[in-house]
Coordinates of C-alpha atoms in Angstrom, one line a residue:
Chain Y
X1 CA 0.0 0.0 0.0
X2 CA 3.1 2.3 0.2
X3 CA 2.6 3.5 -3.4
X4 CA -0.9 4.8 -2.9
X5 CA -0.3 6.1 0.6
X6 CA 2.4 8.3 -0.8
X7 CA 0.1 10.2 -3.2
X8 CA -0.3 13.8 -2.3
X9 CA -2.8 16.0 -4.2
X10 CA -1.5 19.1 -5.9
X11 CA -2.2 22.5 -4.5
X12 CA -4.7 23.2 -7.3
X13 CA -6.5 20.5 -9.1
X14 CA -6.0 20.4 -12.9
X15 CA -7.8 18.4 -15.6
X16 CA -5.9 15.3 -16.8
X17 CA -8.0 14.3 -19.9
X18 CA -6.3 10.9 -20.1
X19 CA -7.8 9.2 -17.0
X20 CA -11.3 8.1 -16.2
X21 CA -12.2 4.6 -17.3
X22 CA -15.6 3.7 -18.9
X23 CA -17.6 6.9 -19.5
X24 CA -14.5 9.0 -19.2
X25 CA -15.4 10.9 -22.3
X26 CA -18.7 12.0 -20.7
X27 CA -17.1 13.4 -17.6
X28 CA -15.8 17.0 -17.7
X29 CA -15.0 19.6 -15.1
X30 CA -16.9 22.3 -17.0
X31 CA -20.5 22.7 -17.9
X32 CA -22.3 24.1 -21.0
X33 CA -22.8 22.9 -24.5
X34 CA -19.9 21.5 -26.6
X35 CA -21.7 21.8 -30.0
X36 CA -24.9 23.0 -31.7
X37 CA -27.5 20.3 -31.8
X38 CA -31.2 20.7 -32.4
X39 CA -33.7 18.4 -30.6
X40 CA -36.7 17.1 -32.4
X41 CA -40.2 17.9 -31.1
X42 CA -43.1 15.5 -31.7
X43 CA -46.8 15.9 -31.7
X44 CA -47.6 15.2 -28.0
X45 CA -47.7 17.7 -25.1
X46 CA -44.8 16.0 -23.3
X47 CA -41.4 15.6 -24.9
X48 CA -38.9 13.4 -23.1
X49 CA -35.2 13.3 -24.0
X50 CA -33.7 10.3 -22.2
X51 CA -32.1 6.9 -22.1
X52 CA -33.2 3.8 -20.3
X53 CA -30.8 4.1 -17.3
X54 CA -32.5 3.8 -13.9
X55 CA -33.1 7.6 -13.8
X56 CA -34.5 7.5 -17.3
X57 CA -36.8 4.5 -16.6
X58 CA -38.3 6.2 -13.6
X59 CA -40.0 8.7 -15.9
X60 CA -41.0 6.3 -18.7
X61 CA -42.5 4.0 -16.1
X62 CA -44.6 6.8 -14.6
X63 CA -45.7 8.0 -18.1
X64 CA -46.8 4.5 -19.0
X65 CA -48.6 4.2 -15.6
X66 CA -50.4 7.5 -16.3
X67 CA -51.5 6.2 -19.7
X68 CA -52.5 2.8 -18.3
X69 CA -54.7 4.8 -15.9
X70 CA -56.4 6.5 -18.8
X71 CA -54.9 9.9 -18.5
X72 CA -54.7 11.2 -22.1
X73 CA -52.8 14.4 -21.3
X74 CA -49.8 12.1 -20.5
X75 CA -49.1 11.1 -24.1
X76 CA -45.5 11.6 -24.9
X77 CA -42.7 11.4 -27.4
X78 CA -39.5 9.8 -26.0
X79 CA -36.4 10.8 -27.9
X80 CA -33.1 9.0 -27.5
X81 CA -30.1 10.8 -25.9
X82 CA -27.0 8.7 -26.5
X83 CA -24.8 9.8 -23.6
X84 CA -21.9 7.7 -24.8
X85 CA -21.9 9.9 -27.9
X86 CA -22.2 13.2 -26.1
X87 CA -25.8 14.1 -27.1
X88 CA -26.3 15.6 -23.6
X89 CA -23.8 18.3 -24.5
X90 CA -25.8 19.5 -27.5
X91 CA -27.1 23.1 -27.3
X92 CA -30.8 22.3 -27.3
X93 CA -30.4 19.7 -24.6
X94 CA -28.3 21.9 -22.4
X95 CA -31.0 24.6 -22.7
X96 CA -33.5 22.1 -21.2
X97 CA -31.1 20.7 -18.7
X98 CA -28.0 22.8 -17.9
X99 CA -26.7 19.8 -15.9
X100 CA -26.3 17.7 -19.1
X101 CA -27.9 14.5 -17.6
X102 CA -30.8 12.5 -18.7
X103 CA -33.8 12.5 -18.3
X104 CA -34.9 16.0 -19.3
X105 CA -38.5 17.0 -20.3
X106 CA -40.4 19.8 -22.0
X107 CA -44.1 20.3 -21.2
X108 CA -45.6 22.0 -24.3
X109 CA -49.1 22.1 -22.7
X110 CA -48.1 25.3 -20.8
X111 CA -47.5 28.8 -22.2
X112 CA -44.6 29.2 -22.5
X113 CA -43.5 25.6 -22.5
X114 CA -42.0 24.4 -19.2
X115 CA -38.6 22.7 -18.9
X116 CA -38.1 20.1 -16.1
X117 CA -34.9 18.2 -15.3
X118 CA -33.8 15.8 -12.6
X119 CA -35.8 12.6 -12.5
X120 CA -37.2 13.2 -9.1
X121 CA -38.5 16.6 -10.2
X122 CA -40.0 15.2 -13.3
X123 CA -41.8 12.5 -11.2
X124 CA -43.2 15.0 -8.8
X125 CA -44.1 17.5 -11.5
X126 CA -46.1 14.9 -13.5
X127 CA -47.7 13.3 -10.5
X128 CA -48.9 16.7 -9.3
X129 CA -49.9 17.8 -12.8
X130 CA -52.2 14.8 -13.2
X131 CA -53.0 14.2 -9.5
X132 CA -52.0 10.6 -9.7
X133 CA -49.5 8.2 -8.0
X134 CA -49.3 10.5 -5.0
X135 CA -50.6 9.8 -1.5
X136 CA -53.4 11.6 0.4
X137 CA -52.3 14.8 2.1
X138 CA -51.8 13.0 5.5
X139 CA -49.0 10.9 3.9
X140 CA -47.4 13.5 1.7
X141 CA -44.5 13.9 4.2
X142 CA -43.8 10.2 4.1
X143 CA -43.9 10.1 0.3
X144 CA -41.6 13.1 0.0
X145 CA -39.2 11.7 2.5
X146 CA -38.8 8.4 0.6
X147 CA -38.6 10.2 -2.8
X148 CA -35.9 12.5 -1.5
X149 CA -34.2 9.5 0.1
X150 CA -33.9 7.9 -3.3
X151 CA -32.5 11.0 -4.8
X152 CA -29.9 11.4 -2.1
X153 CA -29.0 7.7 -1.7
X154 CA -28.7 6.4 -5.3
X155 CA -25.6 8.4 -6.1
X156 CA -23.8 6.1 -3.6
X157 CA -25.1 3.1 -5.5
X158 CA -24.6 4.5 -9.1
X159 CA -21.8 7.0 -8.9
X160 CA -20.2 5.2 -6.1
X161 CA -20.6 1.4 -6.0
X162 CA -21.5 1.0 -9.7
X163 CA -18.6 3.1 -10.9
X164 CA -15.9 1.5 -8.8
X165 CA -17.2 -2.1 -9.1
X166 CA -18.0 -2.1 -12.8
X167 CA -16.7 0.9 -14.7
X168 CA -13.4 2.3 -13.1
X169 CA -10.2 1.6 -15.1
X170 CA -9.0 -0.8 -12.3
X171 CA -10.3 -2.3 -9.1
X172 CA -9.7 -0.2 -6.0
X173 CA -10.3 -2.0 -2.7
X174 CA -11.2 0.9 -0.4
X175 CA -13.8 2.6 -2.6
X176 CA -15.4 -0.7 -3.5
X177 CA -15.7 -1.5 0.2
X178 CA -16.9 1.9 1.1
X179 CA -19.7 2.0 -1.5
X180 CA -20.6 -1.7 -1.2
X181 CA -21.2 -1.2 2.6
X182 CA -23.4 1.9 2.0
X183 CA -25.4 0.1 -0.8
X184 CA -26.0 -2.8 1.5
X185 CA -27.1 -0.5 4.3
X186 CA -29.5 1.2 1.9
X187 CA -30.9 -2.2 0.9
X188 CA -31.4 -3.0 4.5
X189 CA -33.2 0.3 5.2
X190 CA -35.6 -0.7 2.5
X191 CA -35.9 -4.3 3.6
X192 CA -36.9 -3.4 7.1
X193 CA -39.4 -0.9 5.8
X194 CA -41.0 -3.2 3.3
X195 CA -41.2 -6.0 6.0
X196 CA -44.0 -4.0 7.5
X197 CA -45.4 -2.0 4.6
X198 CA -46.8 -3.1 1.3
X199 CA -45.6 0.1 -0.4
X200 CA -43.1 2.8 0.5
X201 CA -45.6 5.5 1.6
X202 CA -49.2 5.9 2.4
X203 CA -50.3 2.3 1.8
X204 CA -50.4 2.8 -2.0
X205 CA -48.1 2.6 -5.0
X206 CA -46.7 6.0 -5.6
X207 CA -43.8 7.8 -7.3
X208 CA -41.7 6.9 -4.3
X209 CA -42.0 3.2 -5.3
X210 CA -41.3 4.0 -8.9
X211 CA -38.2 6.0 -8.0
X212 CA -36.8 3.4 -5.6
X213 CA -37.8 0.5 -7.8
X214 CA -35.8 1.9 -10.8
X215 CA -32.6 1.8 -8.7
X216 CA -32.9 -0.7 -5.9
X217 CA -35.7 -2.9 -7.3
X218 CA -33.7 -3.4 -10.5
X219 CA -30.6 -4.0 -8.4
X220 CA -32.2 -6.9 -6.4
X221 CA -33.6 -8.2 -9.6
X222 CA -30.0 -8.7 -10.7
X223 CA -30.1 -6.2 -13.5
X224 CA -27.3 -3.8 -12.4
X225 CA -23.5 -4.1 -12.5
X226 CA -23.5 -7.9 -12.5
X227 CA -23.3 -7.5 -8.7
X228 CA -26.2 -9.7 -7.5
X229 CA -23.9 -12.3 -5.9
X230 CA -21.4 -9.8 -4.5
X231 CA -24.1 -7.8 -2.7
X232 CA -26.1 -10.9 -1.9
X233 CA -29.2 -9.1 -3.1
X234 CA -31.5 -12.1 -2.6
X235 CA -31.1 -11.8 1.1
X236 CA -33.2 -8.7 1.0
X237 CA -36.3 -10.8 0.7
X238 CA -38.9 -8.1 1.3
X239 CA -37.3 -5.8 -1.3
X240 CA -37.2 -8.6 -3.8
X241 CA -40.9 -9.5 -3.3
X242 CA -41.8 -5.8 -3.7
X243 CA -39.6 -5.4 -6.8
X244 CA -41.1 -8.5 -8.5
X245 CA -44.6 -7.2 -7.8
X246 CA -43.8 -3.8 -9.4
X247 CA -41.9 -5.5 -12.3
X248 CA -45.0 -7.5 -13.2
X249 CA -47.1 -4.4 -13.9
X250 CA -47.8 -3.9 -17.6
X251 CA -46.8 -0.2 -17.5
X252 CA -43.5 -1.1 -15.8
X253 CA -42.8 -3.7 -18.5
X254 CA -43.4 -1.1 -21.2
X255 CA -41.6 1.8 -19.4
X256 CA -38.4 -0.1 -19.0
X257 CA -37.8 -0.7 -22.7
X258 CA -38.4 2.9 -23.8
X259 CA -35.1 4.5 -24.9
X260 CA -33.3 1.2 -24.3
X261 CA -30.3 0.5 -26.5
X262 CA -28.9 -2.7 -24.9
X263 CA -30.0 -6.2 -24.2
X264 CA -32.3 -8.3 -26.4
X265 CA -33.5 -6.5 -29.5
X266 CA -37.1 -7.3 -28.7
X267 CA -36.7 -5.4 -25.4
X268 CA -35.4 -2.3 -27.1
X269 CA -37.6 0.6 -28.1
X270 CA -35.2 3.4 -29.1
X271 CA -37.9 6.0 -29.5
X272 CA -41.5 6.0 -28.4
X273 CA -44.1 8.2 -30.1
X274 CA -47.3 6.2 -29.9
X275 CA -48.8 3.3 -27.8
X276 CA -48.6 1.1 -30.9
X277 CA -44.8 1.5 -31.1
X278 CA -44.4 -1.2 -28.5
X279 CA -45.8 -3.7 -31.1
X280 CA -44.5 -2.4 -34.4
X281 CA -41.1 -0.8 -33.8
X282 CA -39.6 -3.8 -32.1
X283 CA -40.7 -5.9 -35.0
X284 CA -39.1 -3.5 -37.4
X285 CA -35.9 -3.7 -35.5
X286 CA -35.9 -7.5 -35.5
X287 CA -36.4 -7.4 -39.2
X288 CA -33.3 -5.2 -39.6
X289 CA -35.0 -2.1 -40.9
X290 CA -33.4 0.2 -38.3
Chain Z
X1 CA 0.2 1.0 -9.6
X2 CA 0.7 -2.8 -9.8
X3 CA -0.4 -3.3 -6.2
X4 CA -3.8 -1.8 -6.6
X5 CA -4.4 -3.1 -10.1
X6 CA -4.0 -6.6 -8.7
X7 CA -6.9 -6.2 -6.3
X8 CA -9.8 -8.5 -7.1
X9 CA -13.1 -8.2 -5.1
X10 CA -14.3 -11.4 -3.4
X11 CA -17.3 -13.3 -4.8
X12 CA -19.4 -12.0 -1.9
X13 CA -18.7 -8.8 0.0
X14 CA -18.1 -9.2 3.7
X15 CA -17.9 -6.6 6.5
X16 CA -14.3 -5.7 7.6
X17 CA -14.9 -3.7 10.7
X18 CA -11.3 -2.5 10.8
X19 CA -11.2 -0.2 7.8
X20 CA -12.9 3.1 7.0
X21 CA -11.0 6.3 8.1
X22 CA -12.7 9.2 9.8
X23 CA -16.4 8.5 10.5
X24 CA -15.7 4.7 10.1
X25 CA -17.6 4.1 13.3
X26 CA -20.7 5.6 11.8
X27 CA -20.7 3.5 8.7
X28 CA -22.4 0.1 8.8
X29 CA -23.8 -2.3 6.2
X30 CA -27.0 -2.8 8.2
X31 CA -29.8 -0.5 9.2
X32 CA -31.9 -0.3 12.4
X33 CA -31.3 0.9 16.0
X34 CA -28.2 -0.2 17.9
X35 CA -29.5 0.8 21.3
X36 CA -32.6 2.2 23.1
X37 CA -32.5 6.0 23.4
X38 CA -35.3 8.4 24.0
X39 CA -35.5 11.7 22.3
X40 CA -36.6 14.8 24.2
X41 CA -39.7 16.8 23.0
X42 CA -39.9 20.5 23.6
X43 CA -42.8 22.9 23.8
X44 CA -42.9 24.0 20.1
X45 CA -44.9 22.3 17.3
X46 CA -41.7 21.5 15.3
X47 CA -39.1 19.3 16.8
X48 CA -35.8 19.1 14.9
X49 CA -33.1 16.5 15.6
X50 CA -30.0 17.5 13.8
X51 CA -26.4 18.7 13.6
X52 CA -25.0 21.7 11.8
X53 CA -23.7 19.9 8.7
X54 CA -24.8 21.3 5.3
X55 CA -27.8 19.1 5.4
X56 CA -28.7 20.2 8.9
X57 CA -28.1 23.9 8.2
X58 CA -30.6 23.8 5.3
X59 CA -33.4 23.2 7.7
X60 CA -32.3 25.6 10.5
X61 CA -31.8 28.3 7.9
X62 CA -35.3 27.8 6.5
X63 CA -36.8 27.7 10.0
X64 CA -35.1 31.0 10.9
X65 CA -36.2 32.5 7.6
X66 CA -39.8 31.5 8.4
X67 CA -39.6 33.1 11.9
X68 CA -37.9 36.2 10.4
X69 CA -40.9 36.5 8.1
X70 CA -43.2 36.5 11.1
X71 CA -44.6 33.0 10.8
X72 CA -45.3 31.9 14.4
X73 CA -46.2 28.3 13.6
X74 CA -42.6 27.8 12.6
X75 CA -41.3 28.0 16.2
X76 CA -39.1 25.0 16.9
X77 CA -36.9 23.1 19.3
X78 CA -33.6 22.0 17.8
X79 CA -32.0 19.0 19.6
X80 CA -28.4 17.9 19.0
X81 CA -27.7 14.6 17.4
X82 CA -24.0 13.8 17.8
X83 CA -23.4 11.5 14.8
X84 CA -19.8 10.8 15.9
X85 CA -21.2 9.3 19.1
X86 CA -23.9 7.2 17.3
X87 CA -27.0 9.2 18.4
X88 CA -28.5 8.5 15.0
X89 CA -28.7 4.8 15.8
X90 CA -30.8 5.4 18.9
X91 CA -34.3 3.8 18.9
X92 CA -36.3 7.0 19.0
X93 CA -34.3 8.6 16.2
X94 CA -34.5 5.5 14.0
X95 CA -38.3 5.6 14.4
X96 CA -38.3 9.1 12.9
X97 CA -35.7 8.4 10.3
X98 CA -35.1 4.8 9.5
X99 CA -32.1 5.9 7.4
X100 CA -30.2 7.1 10.5
X101 CA -29.1 10.4 9.0
X102 CA -29.6 14.0 10.2
X103 CA -31.7 16.1 9.9
X104 CA -35.0 14.5 11.0
X105 CA -38.1 16.3 12.2
X106 CA -41.4 15.7 13.9
X107 CA -44.4 18.0 13.3
X108 CA -46.6 17.8 16.4
X109 CA -49.1 20.3 15.0
X110 CA -50.8 17.4 13.1
X111 CA -52.8 14.5 14.5
X112 CA -51.1 12.1 14.7
X113 CA -47.7 13.9 14.7
X114 CA -45.9 13.6 11.3
X115 CA -42.3 12.4 10.8
X116 CA -40.2 13.9 8.0
X117 CA -36.7 12.9 7.0
X118 CA -34.2 13.9 4.3
X119 CA -33.3 17.5 4.2
X120 CA -34.9 18.1 0.8
X121 CA -38.2 16.7 2.0
X122 CA -38.2 18.8 5.2
X123 CA -37.6 21.9 3.1
X124 CA -40.4 21.2 0.7
X125 CA -42.7 20.1 3.6
X126 CA -42.1 23.3 5.6
X127 CA -42.3 25.6 2.6
X128 CA -45.6 24.1 1.5
X129 CA -47.0 24.0 5.0
X130 CA -46.4 27.8 5.5
X131 CA -46.7 28.8 1.8
X132 CA -43.3 30.6 1.9
X133 CA -40.0 30.4 0.1
X134 CA -41.6 28.7 -2.9
X135 CA -42.1 30.3 -6.4
X136 CA -45.4 31.0 -8.1
X137 CA -47.0 28.1 -9.8
X138 CA -45.4 28.9 -13.2
X139 CA -41.9 28.5 -11.8
X140 CA -42.6 25.5 -9.6
X141 CA -41.0 23.1 -12.1
X142 CA -37.8 25.2 -12.2
X143 CA -37.7 25.3 -8.4
X144 CA -38.2 21.5 -8.1
X145 CA -35.6 20.9 -10.7
X146 CA -32.9 22.8 -8.8
X147 CA -34.0 21.4 -5.4
X148 CA -33.7 17.9 -6.8
X149 CA -30.4 18.8 -8.5
X150 CA -29.0 19.6 -5.1
X151 CA -30.2 16.4 -3.6
X152 CA -28.7 14.3 -6.4
X153 CA -25.5 16.2 -6.8
X154 CA -24.2 16.9 -3.3
X155 CA -23.5 13.2 -2.6
X156 CA -20.7 13.6 -5.2
X157 CA -19.4 16.6 -3.2
X158 CA -19.9 15.3 0.3
X159 CA -19.8 11.5 0.1
X160 CA -17.4 11.6 -2.9
X161 CA -15.0 14.6 -2.9
X162 CA -15.2 15.5 0.8
X163 CA -14.6 11.9 1.9
X164 CA -11.7 11.1 -0.3
X165 CA -10.0 14.6 -0.1
X166 CA -10.5 15.1 3.7
X167 CA -11.6 12.0 5.6
X168 CA -10.4 8.8 3.9
X169 CA -7.5 7.0 5.8
X170 CA -5.1 7.7 3.0
X171 CA -5.1 9.8 -0.2
X172 CA -6.2 8.0 -3.4
X173 CA -5.5 9.7 -6.7
X174 CA -8.2 8.3 -8.9
X175 CA -11.2 8.9 -6.5
X176 CA -9.9 12.4 -5.7
X177 CA -9.7 13.2 -9.4
X178 CA -13.0 11.7 -10.2
X179 CA -14.9 13.6 -7.5
X180 CA -12.9 16.9 -7.8
X181 CA -13.8 16.9 -11.5
X182 CA -17.5 16.4 -10.8
X183 CA -17.5 19.0 -8.0
X184 CA -16.0 21.5 -10.4
X185 CA -18.5 20.7 -13.1
X186 CA -21.3 21.2 -10.6
X187 CA -19.9 24.6 -9.5
X188 CA -19.7 25.6 -13.2
X189 CA -23.3 24.5 -13.8
X190 CA -24.3 26.9 -10.9
X191 CA -21.9 29.7 -12.1
X192 CA -23.4 29.7 -15.6
X193 CA -26.9 29.8 -14.2
X194 CA -26.2 32.5 -11.7
X195 CA -24.5 34.6 -14.3
X196 CA -27.9 35.3 -15.8
X197 CA -30.2 34.8 -12.8
X198 CA -30.3 36.6 -9.4
X199 CA -31.7 33.5 -7.7
X200 CA -31.9 29.8 -8.7
X201 CA -35.6 29.7 -9.6
X202 CA -38.5 32.1 -10.4
X203 CA -36.7 35.3 -9.7
X204 CA -36.9 35.0 -6.0
X205 CA -35.1 33.5 -3.0
X206 CA -36.5 30.0 -2.4
X207 CA -35.7 26.7 -0.8
X208 CA -33.7 25.8 -3.9
X209 CA -31.3 28.7 -3.0
X210 CA -31.2 27.6 0.7
X211 CA -30.5 23.9 -0.3
X212 CA -27.8 24.8 -2.8
X213 CA -26.2 27.5 -0.6
X214 CA -25.8 25.1 2.3
X215 CA -23.5 22.9 0.2
X216 CA -22.1 24.9 -2.7
X217 CA -22.4 28.4 -1.2
X218 CA -20.5 27.3 1.9
X219 CA -18.0 25.5 -0.3
X220 CA -17.1 28.7 -2.3
X221 CA -17.1 30.6 1.0
X222 CA -14.2 28.4 2.0
X223 CA -15.9 26.6 4.8
X224 CA -15.7 23.0 3.6
X225 CA -12.9 20.4 3.5
X226 CA -10.1 23.1 3.5
X227 CA -10.4 22.8 -0.3
X228 CA -10.9 26.4 -1.5
X229 CA -7.5 26.5 -3.2
X230 CA -7.6 23.0 -4.5
X231 CA -10.9 23.6 -6.3
X232 CA -10.1 27.2 -7.1
X233 CA -13.5 28.1 -5.7
X234 CA -13.0 31.9 -6.2
X235 CA -13.0 31.4 -9.9
X236 CA -16.8 30.7 -9.7
X237 CA -17.5 34.4 -9.3
X238 CA -21.2 34.4 -9.8
X239 CA -21.6 31.6 -7.2
X240 CA -19.5 33.5 -4.8
X241 CA -21.4 36.8 -5.1
X242 CA -24.7 34.9 -4.7
X243 CA -23.3 33.0 -1.7
X244 CA -22.2 36.2 0.1
X245 CA -25.6 37.8 -0.5
X246 CA -27.3 34.8 1.1
X247 CA -24.8 34.6 3.9
X248 CA -25.5 38.2 4.9
X249 CA -29.1 37.5 5.7
X250 CA -29.8 37.6 9.5
X251 CA -31.8 34.3 9.4
X252 CA -28.9 32.6 7.6
X253 CA -26.5 33.9 10.2
X254 CA -28.6 32.4 12.9
X255 CA -29.5 29.2 11.1
X256 CA -25.9 28.2 10.5
X257 CA -25.0 28.2 14.2
X258 CA -27.9 26.0 15.5
X259 CA -26.7 22.5 16.5
X260 CA -23.1 23.6 15.7
X261 CA -20.4 21.9 17.8
X262 CA -17.2 23.1 16.2
X263 CA -15.6 26.4 15.4
X264 CA -15.5 29.5 17.7
X265 CA -17.6 29.1 20.8
X266 CA -19.6 32.2 20.1
X267 CA -20.7 30.6 16.9
X268 CA -22.0 27.4 18.5
X269 CA -25.6 27.0 19.7
X270 CA -25.8 23.4 20.6
X271 CA -29.6 23.5 21.2
X272 CA -32.1 26.0 20.2
X273 CA -35.5 26.3 22.0
X274 CA -36.2 30.0 21.9
X275 CA -35.3 33.1 19.8
X276 CA -33.5 34.5 22.8
X277 CA -31.2 31.5 22.9
X278 CA -29.0 33.2 20.3
X279 CA -28.1 35.8 22.9
X280 CA -28.0 33.9 26.2
X281 CA -26.8 30.4 25.5
X282 CA -23.7 31.4 23.7
X283 CA -22.8 33.7 26.6
X284 CA -23.4 30.8 29.0
X285 CA -21.1 28.6 27.0
X286 CA -18.3 31.2 26.9
X287 CA -18.7 31.5 30.7
X288 CA -18.1 27.8 30.9
X289 CA -21.5 26.8 32.4
X290 CA -22.1 24.1 29.7

């Protein structure tokens, strides 16, 4: 350990563009657009610019749930933002989300149109706009607490554990231990809560469940970082049962394939513009027309 | 680098209780209470259990702003939770916040009393309860976006940069670079926004400003991790001007010393139960009576 213990940071940090591992090209110490790039606008009130990461899936699941519940105003176009290719640094995208992260959304039903960024904000905005997937007023504090818990906790799972376990250029023991421990603690927080509660807040399925399912539900279902055995995810039995129950919902099945560019072709719907896309576009793709 | 490159994680992660650096004793892979411990309840409707970290200060600043604005229902007792001593693992605290993090709050003005945890949730709950420090409806999406941005971004600053730069048991080059780069990107996101906007959202001072100030404002003011030179915080001139403007507010001056246990004694108010505590208790402490 003598090598690494001898490292001393410089007085002033400077950007070494050589380091970084997987996704290094998407990480920069400066914000703002790198190039001009227009975004397309479809025919629906809601325009989503996203990718099927956990944060992206939160929003497409909620939108599909709203449509499943018969709310017509929730019709949306979902456009693909390829973060590996730098789409999030295009000028139109940065104008919607100055933080250059997916998901970002425009609501064209307002005058002027409204921008919303950060997945947690989009969930709350849509749930409040349509009055659905919230709790009653008495349980709003509980729902907000768990929604914010997800927003503040998942960076330790994604930007911490996932990065150091799966994406960093080499394996580092201390960071992997640090973030594995925190991820397991978070799973245990959920497991204890779900031992006594059917849903996260207010006795009903809400945006808090959707947000937490996208990260922790998919983690215990073995879909993230190839880490199911390492984290012993199946020991969190209450989280697993809750995750499976959510996963079985038709809207959740649809939502998780929107803007998806990996995995089996029949589970990829790169763009979504109409309810029928779930049938036709995947067939086109399998036929090789995309 | 050959030593560290040769590290291979085990098949299944196990808890090594020896490692961890500063705050190692507060990090565990399991949730739940470690001991029975009652929390005190004061005479005001709002009972806060906290510590003057950035997340704690968010809430005490908002409460002092509400009182400064003449909202009597916002009177509160602030009790000290010493996280270095494990108070957050006491049974009563865990019943309020199963995540064992400060701040946590009980609202005794409702029947039954309401628990709220996660600083972002407490801010939104209080702002909505009293109808203050929000925007008009047209700018709600913008306010929510920036509030959620703070919740999802600060873990990279606190749990990432702060940990590896200031608290880890030895200096690791890759994690410090990773999180310094992200922290600087986040500061640049804010700097570009504040170049054109007086406040974060809706042209007025809101809970989004309070939340972001507590982390990024205090960072550019040189109060976090002794990292002002390393991150060249003064180059973010628009953030710095905005941070100073907020820092000068009387409520912000009061809010940042509540539950504070470090720094000059006259800037420490371990508990807050009454507006007059800001005058008398600090004097008591200086006189050595605590």
